[in-house]
PDB file of C-alpha atoms in Angstrom:
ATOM      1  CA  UNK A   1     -18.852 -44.725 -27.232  1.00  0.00           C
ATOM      2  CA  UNK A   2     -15.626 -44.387 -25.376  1.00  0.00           C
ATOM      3  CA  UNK A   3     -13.911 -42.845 -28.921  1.00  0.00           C
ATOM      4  CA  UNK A   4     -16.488 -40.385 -28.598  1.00  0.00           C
ATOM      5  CA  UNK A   5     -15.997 -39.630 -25.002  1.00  0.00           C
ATOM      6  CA  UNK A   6     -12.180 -38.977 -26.221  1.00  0.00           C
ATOM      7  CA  UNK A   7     -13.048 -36.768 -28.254  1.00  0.00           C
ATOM      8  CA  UNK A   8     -14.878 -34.483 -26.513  1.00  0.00           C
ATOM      9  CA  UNK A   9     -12.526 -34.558 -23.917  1.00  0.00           C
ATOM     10  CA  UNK A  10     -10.068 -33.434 -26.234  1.00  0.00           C
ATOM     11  CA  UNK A  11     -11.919 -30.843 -27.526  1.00  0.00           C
ATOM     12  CA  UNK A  12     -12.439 -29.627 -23.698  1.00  0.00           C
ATOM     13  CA  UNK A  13      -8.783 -29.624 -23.155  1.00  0.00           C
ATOM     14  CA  UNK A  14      -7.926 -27.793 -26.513  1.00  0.00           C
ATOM     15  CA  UNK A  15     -10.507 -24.942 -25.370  1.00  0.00           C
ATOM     16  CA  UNK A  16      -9.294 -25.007 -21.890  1.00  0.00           C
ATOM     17  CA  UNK A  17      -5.668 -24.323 -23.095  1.00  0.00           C
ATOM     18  CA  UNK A  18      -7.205 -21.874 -26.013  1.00  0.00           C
ATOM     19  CA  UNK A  19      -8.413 -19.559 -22.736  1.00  0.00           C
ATOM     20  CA  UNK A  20      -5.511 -20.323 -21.087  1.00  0.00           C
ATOM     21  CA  UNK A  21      -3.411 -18.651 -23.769  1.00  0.00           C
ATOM     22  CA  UNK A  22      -5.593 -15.349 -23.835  1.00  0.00           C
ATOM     23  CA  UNK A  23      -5.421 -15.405 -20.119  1.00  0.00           C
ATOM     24  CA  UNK A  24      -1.626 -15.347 -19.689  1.00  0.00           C
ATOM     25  CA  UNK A  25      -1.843 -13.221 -23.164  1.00  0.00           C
ATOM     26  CA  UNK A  26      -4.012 -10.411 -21.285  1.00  0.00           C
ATOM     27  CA  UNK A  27      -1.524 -10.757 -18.210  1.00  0.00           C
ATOM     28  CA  UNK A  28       1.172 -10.163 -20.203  1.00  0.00           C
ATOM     29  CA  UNK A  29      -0.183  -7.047 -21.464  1.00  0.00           C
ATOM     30  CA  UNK A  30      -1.001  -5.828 -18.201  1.00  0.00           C
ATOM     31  CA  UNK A  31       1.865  -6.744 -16.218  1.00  0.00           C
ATOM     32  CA  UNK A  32       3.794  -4.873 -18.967  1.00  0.00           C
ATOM     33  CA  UNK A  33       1.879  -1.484 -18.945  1.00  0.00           C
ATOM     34  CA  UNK A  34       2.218  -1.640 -15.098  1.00  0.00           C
ATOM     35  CA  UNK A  35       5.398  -1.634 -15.619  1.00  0.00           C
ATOM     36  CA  UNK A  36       5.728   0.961 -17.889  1.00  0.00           C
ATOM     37  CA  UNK A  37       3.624   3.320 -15.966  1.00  0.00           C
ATOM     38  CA  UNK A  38       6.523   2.299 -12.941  1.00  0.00           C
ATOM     39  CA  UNK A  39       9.055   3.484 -14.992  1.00  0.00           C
ATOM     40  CA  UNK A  40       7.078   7.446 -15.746  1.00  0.00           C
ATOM     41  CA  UNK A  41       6.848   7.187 -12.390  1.00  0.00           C
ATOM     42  CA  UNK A  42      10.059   6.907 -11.353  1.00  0.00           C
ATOM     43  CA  UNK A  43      11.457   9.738 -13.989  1.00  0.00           C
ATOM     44  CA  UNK A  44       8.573  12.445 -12.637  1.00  0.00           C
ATOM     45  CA  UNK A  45      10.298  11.079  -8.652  1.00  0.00           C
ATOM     46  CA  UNK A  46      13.807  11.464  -9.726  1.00  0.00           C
ATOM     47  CA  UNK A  47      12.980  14.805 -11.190  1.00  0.00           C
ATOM     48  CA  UNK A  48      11.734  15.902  -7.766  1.00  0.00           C
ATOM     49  CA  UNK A  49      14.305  14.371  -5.608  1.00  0.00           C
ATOM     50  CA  UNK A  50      16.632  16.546  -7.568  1.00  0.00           C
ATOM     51  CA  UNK A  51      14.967  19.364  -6.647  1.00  0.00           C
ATOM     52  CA  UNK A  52      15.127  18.409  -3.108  1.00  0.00           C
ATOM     53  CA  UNK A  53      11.179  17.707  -2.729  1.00  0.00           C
ATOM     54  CA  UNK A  54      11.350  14.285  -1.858  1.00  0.00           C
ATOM     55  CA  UNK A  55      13.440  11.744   0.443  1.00  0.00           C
ATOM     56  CA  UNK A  56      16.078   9.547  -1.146  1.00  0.00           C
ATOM     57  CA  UNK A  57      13.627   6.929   0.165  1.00  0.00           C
ATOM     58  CA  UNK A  58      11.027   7.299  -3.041  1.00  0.00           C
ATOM     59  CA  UNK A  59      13.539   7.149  -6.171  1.00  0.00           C
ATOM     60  CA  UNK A  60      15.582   4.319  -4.748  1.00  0.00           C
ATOM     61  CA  UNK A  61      11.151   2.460  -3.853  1.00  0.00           C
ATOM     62  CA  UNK A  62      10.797   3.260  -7.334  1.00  0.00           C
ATOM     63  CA  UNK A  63      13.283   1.525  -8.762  1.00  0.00           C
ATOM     64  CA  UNK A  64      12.538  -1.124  -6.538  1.00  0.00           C
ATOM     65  CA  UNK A  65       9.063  -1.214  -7.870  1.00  0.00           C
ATOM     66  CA  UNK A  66      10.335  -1.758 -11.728  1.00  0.00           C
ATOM     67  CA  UNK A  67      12.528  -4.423 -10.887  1.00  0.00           C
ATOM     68  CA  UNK A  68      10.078  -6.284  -9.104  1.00  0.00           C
ATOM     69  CA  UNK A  69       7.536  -5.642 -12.398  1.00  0.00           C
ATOM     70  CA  UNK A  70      10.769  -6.501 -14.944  1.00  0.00           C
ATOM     71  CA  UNK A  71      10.919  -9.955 -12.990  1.00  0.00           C
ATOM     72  CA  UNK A  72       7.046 -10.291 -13.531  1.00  0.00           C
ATOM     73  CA  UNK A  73       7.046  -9.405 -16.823  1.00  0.00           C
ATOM     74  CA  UNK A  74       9.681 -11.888 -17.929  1.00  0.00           C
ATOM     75  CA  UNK A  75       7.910 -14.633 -15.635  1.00  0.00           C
ATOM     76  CA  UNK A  76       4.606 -13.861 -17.709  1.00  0.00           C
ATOM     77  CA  UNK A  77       6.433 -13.942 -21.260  1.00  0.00           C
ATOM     78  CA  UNK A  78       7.582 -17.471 -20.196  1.00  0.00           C
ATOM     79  CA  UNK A  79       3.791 -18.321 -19.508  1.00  0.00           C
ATOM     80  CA  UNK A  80       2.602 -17.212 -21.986  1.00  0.00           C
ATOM     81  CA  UNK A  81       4.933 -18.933 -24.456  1.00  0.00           C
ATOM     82  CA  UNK A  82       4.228 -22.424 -22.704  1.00  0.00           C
ATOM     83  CA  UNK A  83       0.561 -21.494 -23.773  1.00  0.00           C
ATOM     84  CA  UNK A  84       1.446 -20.823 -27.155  1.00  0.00           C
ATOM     85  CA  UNK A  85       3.679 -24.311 -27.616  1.00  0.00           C
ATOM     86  CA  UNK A  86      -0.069 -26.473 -25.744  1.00  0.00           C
ATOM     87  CA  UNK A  87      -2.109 -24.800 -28.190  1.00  0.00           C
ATOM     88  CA  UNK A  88       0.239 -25.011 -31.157  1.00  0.00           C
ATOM     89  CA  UNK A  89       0.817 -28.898 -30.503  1.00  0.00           C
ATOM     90  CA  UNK A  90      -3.423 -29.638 -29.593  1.00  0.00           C
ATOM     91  CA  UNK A  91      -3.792 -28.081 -33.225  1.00  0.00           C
ATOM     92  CA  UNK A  92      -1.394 -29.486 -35.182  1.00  0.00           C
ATOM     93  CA  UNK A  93       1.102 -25.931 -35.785  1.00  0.00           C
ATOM     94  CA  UNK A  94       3.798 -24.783 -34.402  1.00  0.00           C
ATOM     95  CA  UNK A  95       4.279 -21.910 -31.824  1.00  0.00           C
ATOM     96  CA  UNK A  96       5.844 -19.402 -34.675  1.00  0.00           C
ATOM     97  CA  UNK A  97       2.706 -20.502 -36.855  1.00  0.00           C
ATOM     98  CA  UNK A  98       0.052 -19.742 -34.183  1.00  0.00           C
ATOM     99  CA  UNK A  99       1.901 -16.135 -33.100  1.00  0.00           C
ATOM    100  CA  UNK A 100       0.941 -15.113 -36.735  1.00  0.00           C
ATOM    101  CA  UNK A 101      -3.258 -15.194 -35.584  1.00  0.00           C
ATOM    102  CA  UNK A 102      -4.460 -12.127 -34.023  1.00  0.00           C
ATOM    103  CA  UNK A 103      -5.982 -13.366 -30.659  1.00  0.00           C
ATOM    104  CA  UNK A 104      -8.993 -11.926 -29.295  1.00  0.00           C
ATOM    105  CA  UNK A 105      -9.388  -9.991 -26.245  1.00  0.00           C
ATOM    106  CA  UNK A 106     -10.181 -11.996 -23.018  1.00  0.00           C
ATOM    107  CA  UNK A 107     -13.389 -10.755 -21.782  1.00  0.00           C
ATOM    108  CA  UNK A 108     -12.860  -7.811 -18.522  1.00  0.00           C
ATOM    109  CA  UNK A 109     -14.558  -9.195 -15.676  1.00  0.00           C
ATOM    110  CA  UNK A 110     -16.368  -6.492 -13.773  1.00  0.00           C
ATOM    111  CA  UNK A 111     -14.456  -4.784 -10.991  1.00  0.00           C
ATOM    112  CA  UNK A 112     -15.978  -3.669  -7.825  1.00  0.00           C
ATOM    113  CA  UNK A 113     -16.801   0.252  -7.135  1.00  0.00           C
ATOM    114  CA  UNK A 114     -14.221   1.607  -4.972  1.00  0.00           C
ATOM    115  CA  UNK A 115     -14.932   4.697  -3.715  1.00  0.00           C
ATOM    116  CA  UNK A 116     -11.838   7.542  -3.883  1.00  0.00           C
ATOM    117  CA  UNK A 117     -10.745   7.171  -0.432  1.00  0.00           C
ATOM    118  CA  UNK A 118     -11.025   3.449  -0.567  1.00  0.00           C
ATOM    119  CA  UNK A 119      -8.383   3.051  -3.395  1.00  0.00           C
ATOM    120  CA  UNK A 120      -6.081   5.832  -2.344  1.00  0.00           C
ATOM    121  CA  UNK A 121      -6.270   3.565   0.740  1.00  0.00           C
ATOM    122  CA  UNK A 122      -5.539   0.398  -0.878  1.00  0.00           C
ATOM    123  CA  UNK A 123      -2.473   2.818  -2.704  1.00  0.00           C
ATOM    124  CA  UNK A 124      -1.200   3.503   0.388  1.00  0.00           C
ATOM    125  CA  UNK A 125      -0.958   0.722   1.905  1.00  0.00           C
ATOM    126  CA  UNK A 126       1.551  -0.817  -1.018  1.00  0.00           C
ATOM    127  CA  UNK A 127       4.072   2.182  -0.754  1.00  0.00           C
ATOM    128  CA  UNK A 128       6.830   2.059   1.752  1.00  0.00           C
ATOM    129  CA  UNK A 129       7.234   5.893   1.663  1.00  0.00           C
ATOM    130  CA  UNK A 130       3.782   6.351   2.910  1.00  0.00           C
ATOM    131  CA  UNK A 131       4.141   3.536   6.058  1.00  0.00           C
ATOM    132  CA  UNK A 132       7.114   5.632   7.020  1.00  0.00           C
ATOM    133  CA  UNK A 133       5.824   9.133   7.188  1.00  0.00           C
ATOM    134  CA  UNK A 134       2.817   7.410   9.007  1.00  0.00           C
ATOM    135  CA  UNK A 135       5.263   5.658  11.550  1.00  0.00           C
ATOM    136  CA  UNK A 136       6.745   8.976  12.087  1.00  0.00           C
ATOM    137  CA  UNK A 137       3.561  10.719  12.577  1.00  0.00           C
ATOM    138  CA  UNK A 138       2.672   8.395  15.387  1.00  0.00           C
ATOM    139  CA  UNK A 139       5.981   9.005  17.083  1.00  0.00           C
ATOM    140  CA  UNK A 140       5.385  12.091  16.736  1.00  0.00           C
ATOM    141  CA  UNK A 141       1.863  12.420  17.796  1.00  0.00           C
ATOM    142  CA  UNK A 142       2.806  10.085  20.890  1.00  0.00           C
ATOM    143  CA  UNK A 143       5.444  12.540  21.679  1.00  0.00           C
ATOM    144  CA  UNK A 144       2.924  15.561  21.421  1.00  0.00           C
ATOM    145  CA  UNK A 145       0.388  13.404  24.108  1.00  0.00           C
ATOM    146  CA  UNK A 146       3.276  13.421  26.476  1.00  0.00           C
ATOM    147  CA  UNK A 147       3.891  16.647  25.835  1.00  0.00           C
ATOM    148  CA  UNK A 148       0.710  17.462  27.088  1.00  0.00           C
ATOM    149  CA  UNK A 149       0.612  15.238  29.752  1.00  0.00           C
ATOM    150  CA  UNK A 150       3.070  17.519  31.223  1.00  0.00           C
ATOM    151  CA  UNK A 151       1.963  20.713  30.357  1.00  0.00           C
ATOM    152  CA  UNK A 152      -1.415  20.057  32.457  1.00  0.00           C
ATOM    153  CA  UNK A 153      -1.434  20.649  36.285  1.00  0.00           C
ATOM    154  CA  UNK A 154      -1.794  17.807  38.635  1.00  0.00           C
ATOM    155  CA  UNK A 155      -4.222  18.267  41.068  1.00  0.00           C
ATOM    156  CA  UNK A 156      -4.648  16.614  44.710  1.00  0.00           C
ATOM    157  CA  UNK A 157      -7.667  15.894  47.068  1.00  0.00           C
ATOM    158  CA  UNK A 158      -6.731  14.687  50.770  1.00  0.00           C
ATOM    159  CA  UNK A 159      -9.253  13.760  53.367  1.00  0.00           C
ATOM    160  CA  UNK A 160      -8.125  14.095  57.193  1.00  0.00           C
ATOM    161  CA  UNK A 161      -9.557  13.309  60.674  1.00  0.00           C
ATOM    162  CA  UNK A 162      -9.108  16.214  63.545  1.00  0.00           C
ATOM    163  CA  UNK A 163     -10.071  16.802  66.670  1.00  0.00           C
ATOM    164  CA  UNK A 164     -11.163  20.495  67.968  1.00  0.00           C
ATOM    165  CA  UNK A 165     -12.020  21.301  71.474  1.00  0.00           C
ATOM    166  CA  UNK A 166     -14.688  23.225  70.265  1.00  0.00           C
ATOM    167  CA  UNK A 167     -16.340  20.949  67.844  1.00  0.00           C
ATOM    168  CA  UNK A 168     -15.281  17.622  68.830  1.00  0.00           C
ATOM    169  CA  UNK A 169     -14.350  14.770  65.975  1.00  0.00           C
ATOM    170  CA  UNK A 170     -13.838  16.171  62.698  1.00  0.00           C
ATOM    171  CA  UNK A 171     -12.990  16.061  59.000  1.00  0.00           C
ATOM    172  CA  UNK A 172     -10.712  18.095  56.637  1.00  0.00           C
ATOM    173  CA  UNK A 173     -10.845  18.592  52.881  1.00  0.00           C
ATOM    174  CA  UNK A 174      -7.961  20.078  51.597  1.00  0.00           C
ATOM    175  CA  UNK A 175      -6.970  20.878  47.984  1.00  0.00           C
ATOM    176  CA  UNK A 176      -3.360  21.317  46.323  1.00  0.00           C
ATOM    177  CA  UNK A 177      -2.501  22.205  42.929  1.00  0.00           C
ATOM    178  CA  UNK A 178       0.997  21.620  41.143  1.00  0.00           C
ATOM    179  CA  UNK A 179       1.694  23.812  38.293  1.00  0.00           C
ATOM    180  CA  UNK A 180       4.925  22.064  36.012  1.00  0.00           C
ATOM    181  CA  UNK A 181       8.092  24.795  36.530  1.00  0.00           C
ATOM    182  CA  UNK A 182       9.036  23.856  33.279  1.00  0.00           C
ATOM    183  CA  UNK A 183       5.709  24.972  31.427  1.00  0.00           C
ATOM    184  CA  UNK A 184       7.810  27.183  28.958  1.00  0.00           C
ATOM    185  CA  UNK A 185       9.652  24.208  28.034  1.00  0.00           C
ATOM    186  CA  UNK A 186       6.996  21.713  27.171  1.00  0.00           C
ATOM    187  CA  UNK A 187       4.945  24.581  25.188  1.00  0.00           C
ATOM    188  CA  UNK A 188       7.867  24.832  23.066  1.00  0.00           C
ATOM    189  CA  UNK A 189       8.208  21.720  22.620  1.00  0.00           C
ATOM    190  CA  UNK A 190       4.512  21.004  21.761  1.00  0.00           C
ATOM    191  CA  UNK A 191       4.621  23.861  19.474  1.00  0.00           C
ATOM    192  CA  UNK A 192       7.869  22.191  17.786  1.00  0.00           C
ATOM    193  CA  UNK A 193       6.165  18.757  17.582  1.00  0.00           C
ATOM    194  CA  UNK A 194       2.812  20.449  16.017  1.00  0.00           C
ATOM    195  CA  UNK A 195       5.091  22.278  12.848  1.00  0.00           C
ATOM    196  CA  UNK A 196       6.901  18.533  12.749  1.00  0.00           C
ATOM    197  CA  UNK A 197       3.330  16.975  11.768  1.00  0.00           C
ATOM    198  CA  UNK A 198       2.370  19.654   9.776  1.00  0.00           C
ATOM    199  CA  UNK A 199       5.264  19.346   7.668  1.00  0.00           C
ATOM    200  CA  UNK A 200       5.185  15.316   7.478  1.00  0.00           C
ATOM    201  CA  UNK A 201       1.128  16.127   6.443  1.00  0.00           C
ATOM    202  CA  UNK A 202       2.554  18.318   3.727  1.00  0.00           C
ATOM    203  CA  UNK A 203       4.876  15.682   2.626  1.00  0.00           C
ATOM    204  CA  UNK A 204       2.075  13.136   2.674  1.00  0.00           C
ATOM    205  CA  UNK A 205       0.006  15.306   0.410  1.00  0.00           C
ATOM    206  CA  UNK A 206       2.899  15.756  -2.151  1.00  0.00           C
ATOM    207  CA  UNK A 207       3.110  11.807  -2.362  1.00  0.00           C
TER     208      UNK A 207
END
């Protein structure tokens, strides 16, 4: 009974490592196109930083990105090789022996719908370019609200007690208005502010 009990356990662990090697074998594969899709990327950037429509910012993220996928990649080789050497040694073969089988494809779980504006999202919040034309929109767009606060008149209500011969006790309401003297000013620089997020929209867009 317990020989038996060993043997299925065996035959457990050899399956468990068999999945195990088309898991890392599929991760391999992936890690690697992401990484090749890094590098198209950053030729198309480099192209356009040349041509002066992009920051120095995005080629030198770019190249960022592939090192950090070249140190995956070489991290999922060595995975996947330990998986080939379990297998190899739970069936009797060695690691060169096994690389010679075609291995099947692990099954592709289902991924959840994303909607368009969900994984542009998701995008966005991985890229470093993006968080810093959105940290200087909201300088900006705080500078614009102050801008404004200035532009706008301030207005002022005062109640007073008098005394009339006439009339006797009495109250009076009086209103004042301040306009800014430097209303010229703060239009122009609203108006400067405005073209300043127009142009970091524009930028956004051509990320």
């Amino acid at each position: 009974m317990l020989a038996r009990e060993r043997v299925r356990l065996y035959r457990y662990e050899t399956m468990a490592a068999y999945y195990r090697l088309l898991f890392q074998s599929a991760r391999h594969r992936l890690l690697h196109k992401w990484l090749q899709k890094a590098e198209a990327r950053l030729a198309m950037v480099e192209k356009r930083y040349e041509s002066g429509d992009v920051a120095r910012v995005v080629p030198q993220e770019a190249k960022r990105q592939i090192a950090s996928r070249r140190r995956r990649v070489l991290e999922a080789e060595g995975a996947m090789s330990n998986a080939y050497g379990e297998l190899a040694w739970r069936l009797g073969l060695t690691p060169e022996a096994l690389r010679r089988y075609d291995l099947p494809a692990l099954p592709e779980p289902q991924e959840p719908k994303l909607t368009r504006e969900a994984a542009l999202a998701q995008s966005a919040a991985c890229r470093l370019d993006l968080k810093a034309i959105e940290l200087k929109r909201r300088k900006l767009q705080l500078a614009l609200n102050h801008a404004k606060h200035l532009l706008a008149p301030r207005g002022d209500v005062a109640l007073t007690g008098v005394h009339d011969v006439t009339y006797g006790e009495g109250y009076k309401l009086s209103f004042g208005l301040d306009m800014p003297l430097q209303r010229r000013a703060y239009e122009g620089e609203s108006q400067a502010l405005r073209a300043q997020m127009a142009s970091l929209a524009w930028a956004k867009k051509e990320l």
